[in-house]
Amino acid sequence: MPVVAIHPYIRLLKAGFRQQSAYRLAAFGGLVANLTFGFLKVAMLFATVRAGGGTVQGYDIGSMSAYIWISQGLLGSINLSGRIDLADRIRTGDVAVDFLRPLDVQLATIVTEVGRALFALIPRGLPSVAIGALTVGMTMPTTPGPYLLGAVSLVTGITISFATVYLVAIAGFWLIETRGLQILYMVLSGFFAGLFVPISLFPTWLLIVAEATPFPSMMMYPIDILTGRVTGWASAGLFLVQLGWLAAMLLVGRLLTLAGRRKLEVQGG
């Protein structure tokens, strides 16, 4: 894609970032919620580690704390709710105006949402991790490699989440009302992404099911890379899996967008 074509999407990314910065009180409320549920997870998962003799599937108290606080910190940035504004625009028919603009609807939607998500890391993500580290403590890598790859993996995971939620929204061309799909997405994504417990604690059959979905690539894999739970080629392998899911979600979204646009035009939109 030529540089000239990329420039509008960079501006949309910045616009999404600035737009989210207007909701500072909501961000504070989100931080309070992150901390509240973070300490609840500490109580439950620390008890699990202690009951397991000090380690559970390779997690000790320090690494479990790192998982807890980073996962809580990502809550405001990774879309596990299944909802974006595009769903309402499709339901009301306003999406017809979006198709008239000289921008790709899919990319414009995802880039704007990613911009909002990146801002959320500042008032919700970083403070959650910092407060967790100061009050409970956590074990983190001492070399820069996991942080560098982890940062890229994190942005990729955020993008995957919105590329996947885009599929839920675009289904509105055929379903009109997508709230049922949003609820189903919310239930599955939080569980399989590793929001409640690390997916490595799942039974083998359930772990296989989780890894056959894009959800671990949104949250669990970035956390594994950032915390140094996986290193070297293993971490590179997880990142490649993320890239594969991102490409797949973008491709499916592209095909559904084209089909949805044809349906809108046939209906007179």
Coordinates of C-alpha atoms in Angstrom, one line a residue:
M1 CA 0.0 0.0 0.0
P2 CA 1.5 3.3 -0.9
V3 CA 2.5 5.8 1.7
V4 CA -0.1 8.3 0.5
A5 CA -2.8 5.7 1.2
I6 CA -1.5 4.9 4.6
H7 CA -1.5 8.5 5.8
P8 CA -5.3 8.8 6.4
Y9 CA -5.3 5.7 8.6
I10 CA -2.4 7.1 10.7
R11 CA -4.6 10.1 11.2
L12 CA -7.5 7.9 12.2
L13 CA -5.3 6.1 14.7
K14 CA -4.4 9.4 16.3
A15 CA -8.0 10.6 16.2
G16 CA -9.1 7.4 18.0
F17 CA -6.4 8.0 20.6
R18 CA -7.4 11.6 21.2
Q19 CA -11.1 10.7 21.2
Q20 CA -10.6 8.2 24.0
S21 CA -8.6 10.7 26.0
A22 CA -11.7 12.7 26.5
Y23 CA -13.3 10.1 28.8
R24 CA -10.9 10.4 31.8
L25 CA -13.5 9.8 34.5
A26 CA -14.5 6.6 32.7
A27 CA -10.9 5.6 32.6
F28 CA -10.5 6.1 36.3
G29 CA -13.6 4.0 36.9
G30 CA -12.1 1.3 34.7
L31 CA -8.9 1.4 36.7
V32 CA -10.8 0.9 40.0
A33 CA -12.6 -2.1 38.5
N34 CA -9.3 -3.5 37.2
L35 CA -7.8 -3.3 40.7
T36 CA -10.9 -4.7 42.5
F37 CA -11.1 -7.8 40.3
G38 CA -7.3 -8.0 40.2
F39 CA -7.1 -8.5 44.0
L40 CA -9.9 -11.0 43.8
K41 CA -8.0 -13.0 41.2
V42 CA -4.9 -12.7 43.5
A43 CA -6.8 -14.3 46.3
M44 CA -8.1 -17.2 44.2
L45 CA -5.1 -17.9 42.0
F46 CA -2.5 -17.6 44.7
A47 CA -4.5 -20.1 46.8
T48 CA -4.5 -22.4 43.8
V49 CA -0.7 -22.1 43.5
R50 CA -0.2 -22.8 47.2
A51 CA -2.5 -25.7 47.1
G52 CA -0.4 -27.1 44.2
G53 CA 2.7 -27.0 46.4
G54 CA 4.1 -23.7 45.2
T55 CA 3.8 -24.2 41.4
V56 CA 0.9 -25.0 39.0
Q57 CA 1.8 -25.7 35.4
G58 CA 5.0 -23.8 35.8
Y59 CA 3.4 -20.8 37.5
D60 CA 4.7 -19.8 40.9
I61 CA 3.5 -16.9 43.0
G62 CA 5.6 -14.3 41.2
S63 CA 4.7 -15.4 37.6
M64 CA 1.0 -15.9 38.5
S65 CA 1.0 -12.3 39.9
A66 CA 2.5 -11.1 36.6
Y67 CA -0.2 -12.9 34.7
I68 CA -2.9 -11.4 36.9
W69 CA -1.9 -7.8 36.7
I70 CA -1.0 -7.7 33.1
S71 CA -4.3 -9.4 32.1
Q72 CA -6.2 -6.9 34.2
G73 CA -4.2 -4.0 32.7
L74 CA -5.2 -5.1 29.2
L75 CA -9.0 -5.2 30.0
G76 CA -9.5 -1.7 28.7
S77 CA -7.6 -2.2 25.5
I78 CA -8.5 -5.7 24.2
N79 CA -12.1 -5.9 23.0
L80 CA -13.7 -8.9 24.8
S81 CA -17.1 -7.3 24.8
G82 CA -17.9 -8.0 21.1
R83 CA -19.2 -4.5 20.5
I84 CA -18.1 -1.6 18.3
D85 CA -19.9 1.4 16.9
L86 CA -20.1 -0.1 13.4
A87 CA -22.8 -2.5 14.6
D88 CA -25.2 0.3 15.3
R89 CA -24.3 2.1 12.0
I90 CA -25.2 -1.1 10.1
R91 CA -28.4 -1.5 12.0
T92 CA -29.5 2.0 11.3
G93 CA -28.2 2.1 7.7
D94 CA -25.7 4.9 8.4
V95 CA -23.0 2.6 7.1
A96 CA -24.1 3.5 3.6
V97 CA -22.4 6.9 4.2
D98 CA -19.2 5.1 5.3
F99 CA -19.1 3.3 1.9
L100 CA -19.2 6.6 0.1
R101 CA -16.1 7.9 1.8
P102 CA -12.7 7.4 0.1
L103 CA -11.6 5.1 2.9
D104 CA -11.7 1.3 3.4
V105 CA -14.5 0.7 5.9
Q106 CA -12.8 -2.3 7.5
L107 CA -9.4 -0.7 7.9
A108 CA -10.8 2.7 9.0
T109 CA -12.9 1.0 11.7
I110 CA -10.2 -1.2 13.0
V111 CA -7.5 1.5 13.0
T112 CA -9.8 4.0 14.9
E113 CA -10.6 1.4 17.5
V114 CA -7.0 0.4 18.0
G115 CA -6.2 4.1 18.6
R116 CA -8.7 4.2 21.4
A117 CA -7.4 1.0 22.8
L118 CA -3.8 2.3 22.9
F119 CA -4.8 5.3 24.9
A120 CA -6.5 3.0 27.4
L121 CA -3.1 1.5 28.3
I122 CA -2.1 4.8 29.8
P123 CA -4.8 5.5 32.5
R124 CA -5.8 1.8 33.0
G125 CA -3.1 -0.6 31.8
L126 CA 0.1 0.8 33.2
P127 CA -1.3 1.9 36.6
S128 CA -2.9 -1.5 37.1
V129 CA 0.4 -3.3 36.5
A130 CA 2.4 -0.7 38.6
I131 CA 0.0 -1.0 41.6
G132 CA 0.0 -4.8 41.4
A133 CA 3.8 -4.9 41.3
L134 CA 4.1 -2.5 44.3
T135 CA 1.4 -4.2 46.5
V136 CA 1.7 -7.8 45.6
G137 CA 5.0 -8.1 43.7
M138 CA 5.5 -10.1 40.4
T139 CA 8.3 -11.8 38.6
M140 CA 9.3 -10.2 35.2
P141 CA 12.1 -10.7 32.8
T142 CA 15.4 -9.0 33.4
T143 CA 16.4 -8.7 29.7
P144 CA 15.0 -6.3 27.1
G145 CA 14.1 -9.0 24.5
P146 CA 10.7 -10.1 26.0
Y147 CA 9.6 -6.5 26.4
L148 CA 10.4 -5.6 22.8
L149 CA 8.7 -8.6 21.3
G150 CA 6.0 -8.4 23.9
A151 CA 5.1 -4.8 23.0
V152 CA 4.8 -5.7 19.3
S153 CA 2.8 -8.8 20.3
L154 CA 0.5 -6.7 22.5
V155 CA -0.3 -4.3 19.7
T156 CA -0.9 -7.3 17.4
G157 CA -3.2 -8.9 20.0
I158 CA -5.2 -5.6 20.3
T159 CA -5.6 -5.5 16.5
I160 CA -6.7 -9.1 16.4
S161 CA -9.4 -8.4 18.9
F162 CA -10.9 -5.6 16.9
A163 CA -10.5 -7.4 13.6
T164 CA -12.5 -10.3 15.1
V165 CA -15.1 -8.0 16.7
Y166 CA -15.5 -6.4 13.2
L167 CA -16.8 -9.8 12.0
V168 CA -19.5 -9.7 14.7
A169 CA -20.5 -6.2 13.6
I170 CA -20.5 -7.0 9.9
A171 CA -22.8 -9.9 10.5
G172 CA -25.5 -7.2 11.0
F173 CA -25.9 -7.0 7.2
W174 CA -27.7 -10.4 7.4
L175 CA -28.9 -10.5 11.1
I176 CA -29.7 -6.8 11.6
E177 CA -29.6 -7.2 15.4
T178 CA -26.2 -8.6 16.6
R179 CA -26.6 -8.4 20.3
G180 CA -26.9 -12.2 20.6
L181 CA -23.6 -12.7 18.8
Q182 CA -22.0 -10.0 21.0
I183 CA -23.0 -11.9 24.1
L184 CA -21.8 -15.2 22.7
Y185 CA -18.5 -13.5 21.7
M186 CA -18.1 -12.0 25.2
V187 CA -18.6 -15.3 26.9
L188 CA -16.2 -17.2 24.6
S189 CA -13.5 -14.5 24.3
G190 CA -13.0 -13.9 28.0
F191 CA -12.7 -17.6 28.7
F192 CA -10.5 -18.7 25.8
A193 CA -8.4 -15.5 25.8
G194 CA -7.1 -16.3 29.3
L195 CA -8.8 -13.5 31.2
F196 CA -10.0 -15.6 34.1
V197 CA -7.2 -18.2 34.4
P198 CA -4.2 -19.0 32.2
I199 CA -5.2 -21.4 29.4
S200 CA -2.3 -23.7 30.3
L201 CA -4.4 -24.6 33.4
F202 CA -7.2 -26.0 31.1
P203 CA -7.6 -29.7 30.6
T204 CA -5.8 -30.9 27.5
W205 CA -8.9 -31.2 25.4
L206 CA -10.1 -27.7 26.3
L207 CA -6.6 -26.3 25.7
I208 CA -6.8 -27.7 22.2
V209 CA -10.1 -26.1 21.6
A210 CA -8.9 -22.7 22.9
E211 CA -5.8 -22.8 20.7
A212 CA -8.0 -23.5 17.7
T213 CA -9.5 -20.0 18.2
P214 CA -8.1 -16.5 17.8
F215 CA -8.8 -15.6 21.4
P216 CA -5.4 -16.7 23.0
S217 CA -3.6 -14.5 20.4
M218 CA -5.5 -11.5 21.8
M219 CA -4.4 -11.7 25.4
M220 CA -2.7 -15.0 26.6
Y221 CA 0.1 -15.1 24.0
P222 CA 1.2 -11.4 24.5
I223 CA 1.2 -12.0 28.3
D224 CA 3.3 -15.2 27.9
I225 CA 5.8 -13.2 25.8
L226 CA 5.9 -10.1 28.0
T227 CA 6.3 -12.1 31.2
G228 CA 9.0 -14.4 29.8
R229 CA 7.0 -17.5 30.3
V230 CA 8.0 -18.4 26.7
T231 CA 11.3 -17.3 25.3
G232 CA 13.5 -17.7 22.2
W233 CA 12.0 -19.6 19.3
A234 CA 8.9 -20.4 21.4
S235 CA 8.0 -16.8 21.7
A236 CA 8.7 -16.2 18.0
G237 CA 6.3 -19.1 17.3
L238 CA 3.5 -17.6 19.3
F239 CA 4.0 -14.3 17.5
L240 CA 3.8 -16.0 14.2
V241 CA 0.5 -17.6 15.3
Q242 CA -0.7 -14.2 16.1
L243 CA 0.2 -12.9 12.7
G244 CA -1.6 -15.9 11.1
W245 CA -4.8 -15.2 13.0
L246 CA -4.6 -11.4 12.2
A247 CA -4.3 -12.2 8.5
A248 CA -7.1 -14.7 8.7
M249 CA -9.5 -12.3 10.5
L250 CA -8.6 -9.5 8.1
L251 CA -9.3 -11.7 5.1
V252 CA -12.6 -13.0 6.4
G253 CA -13.6 -9.4 7.2
R254 CA -12.7 -8.3 3.7
L255 CA -14.8 -11.0 2.1
L256 CA -17.8 -10.3 4.4
T257 CA -17.5 -6.5 3.8
L258 CA -17.7 -7.0 0.1
A259 CA -20.7 -9.4 0.4
G260 CA -22.4 -7.0 2.9
R261 CA -21.9 -4.1 0.6
R262 CA -23.5 -6.0 -2.3
K263 CA -26.4 -6.8 -0.1
L264 CA -26.8 -3.2 1.0
E265 CA -26.8 -2.0 -2.6
V266 CA -29.4 -4.6 -3.6
Q267 CA -31.6 -3.4 -0.8
G268 CA -31.3 0.2 -2.1
G269 CA -28.7 1.4 0.5

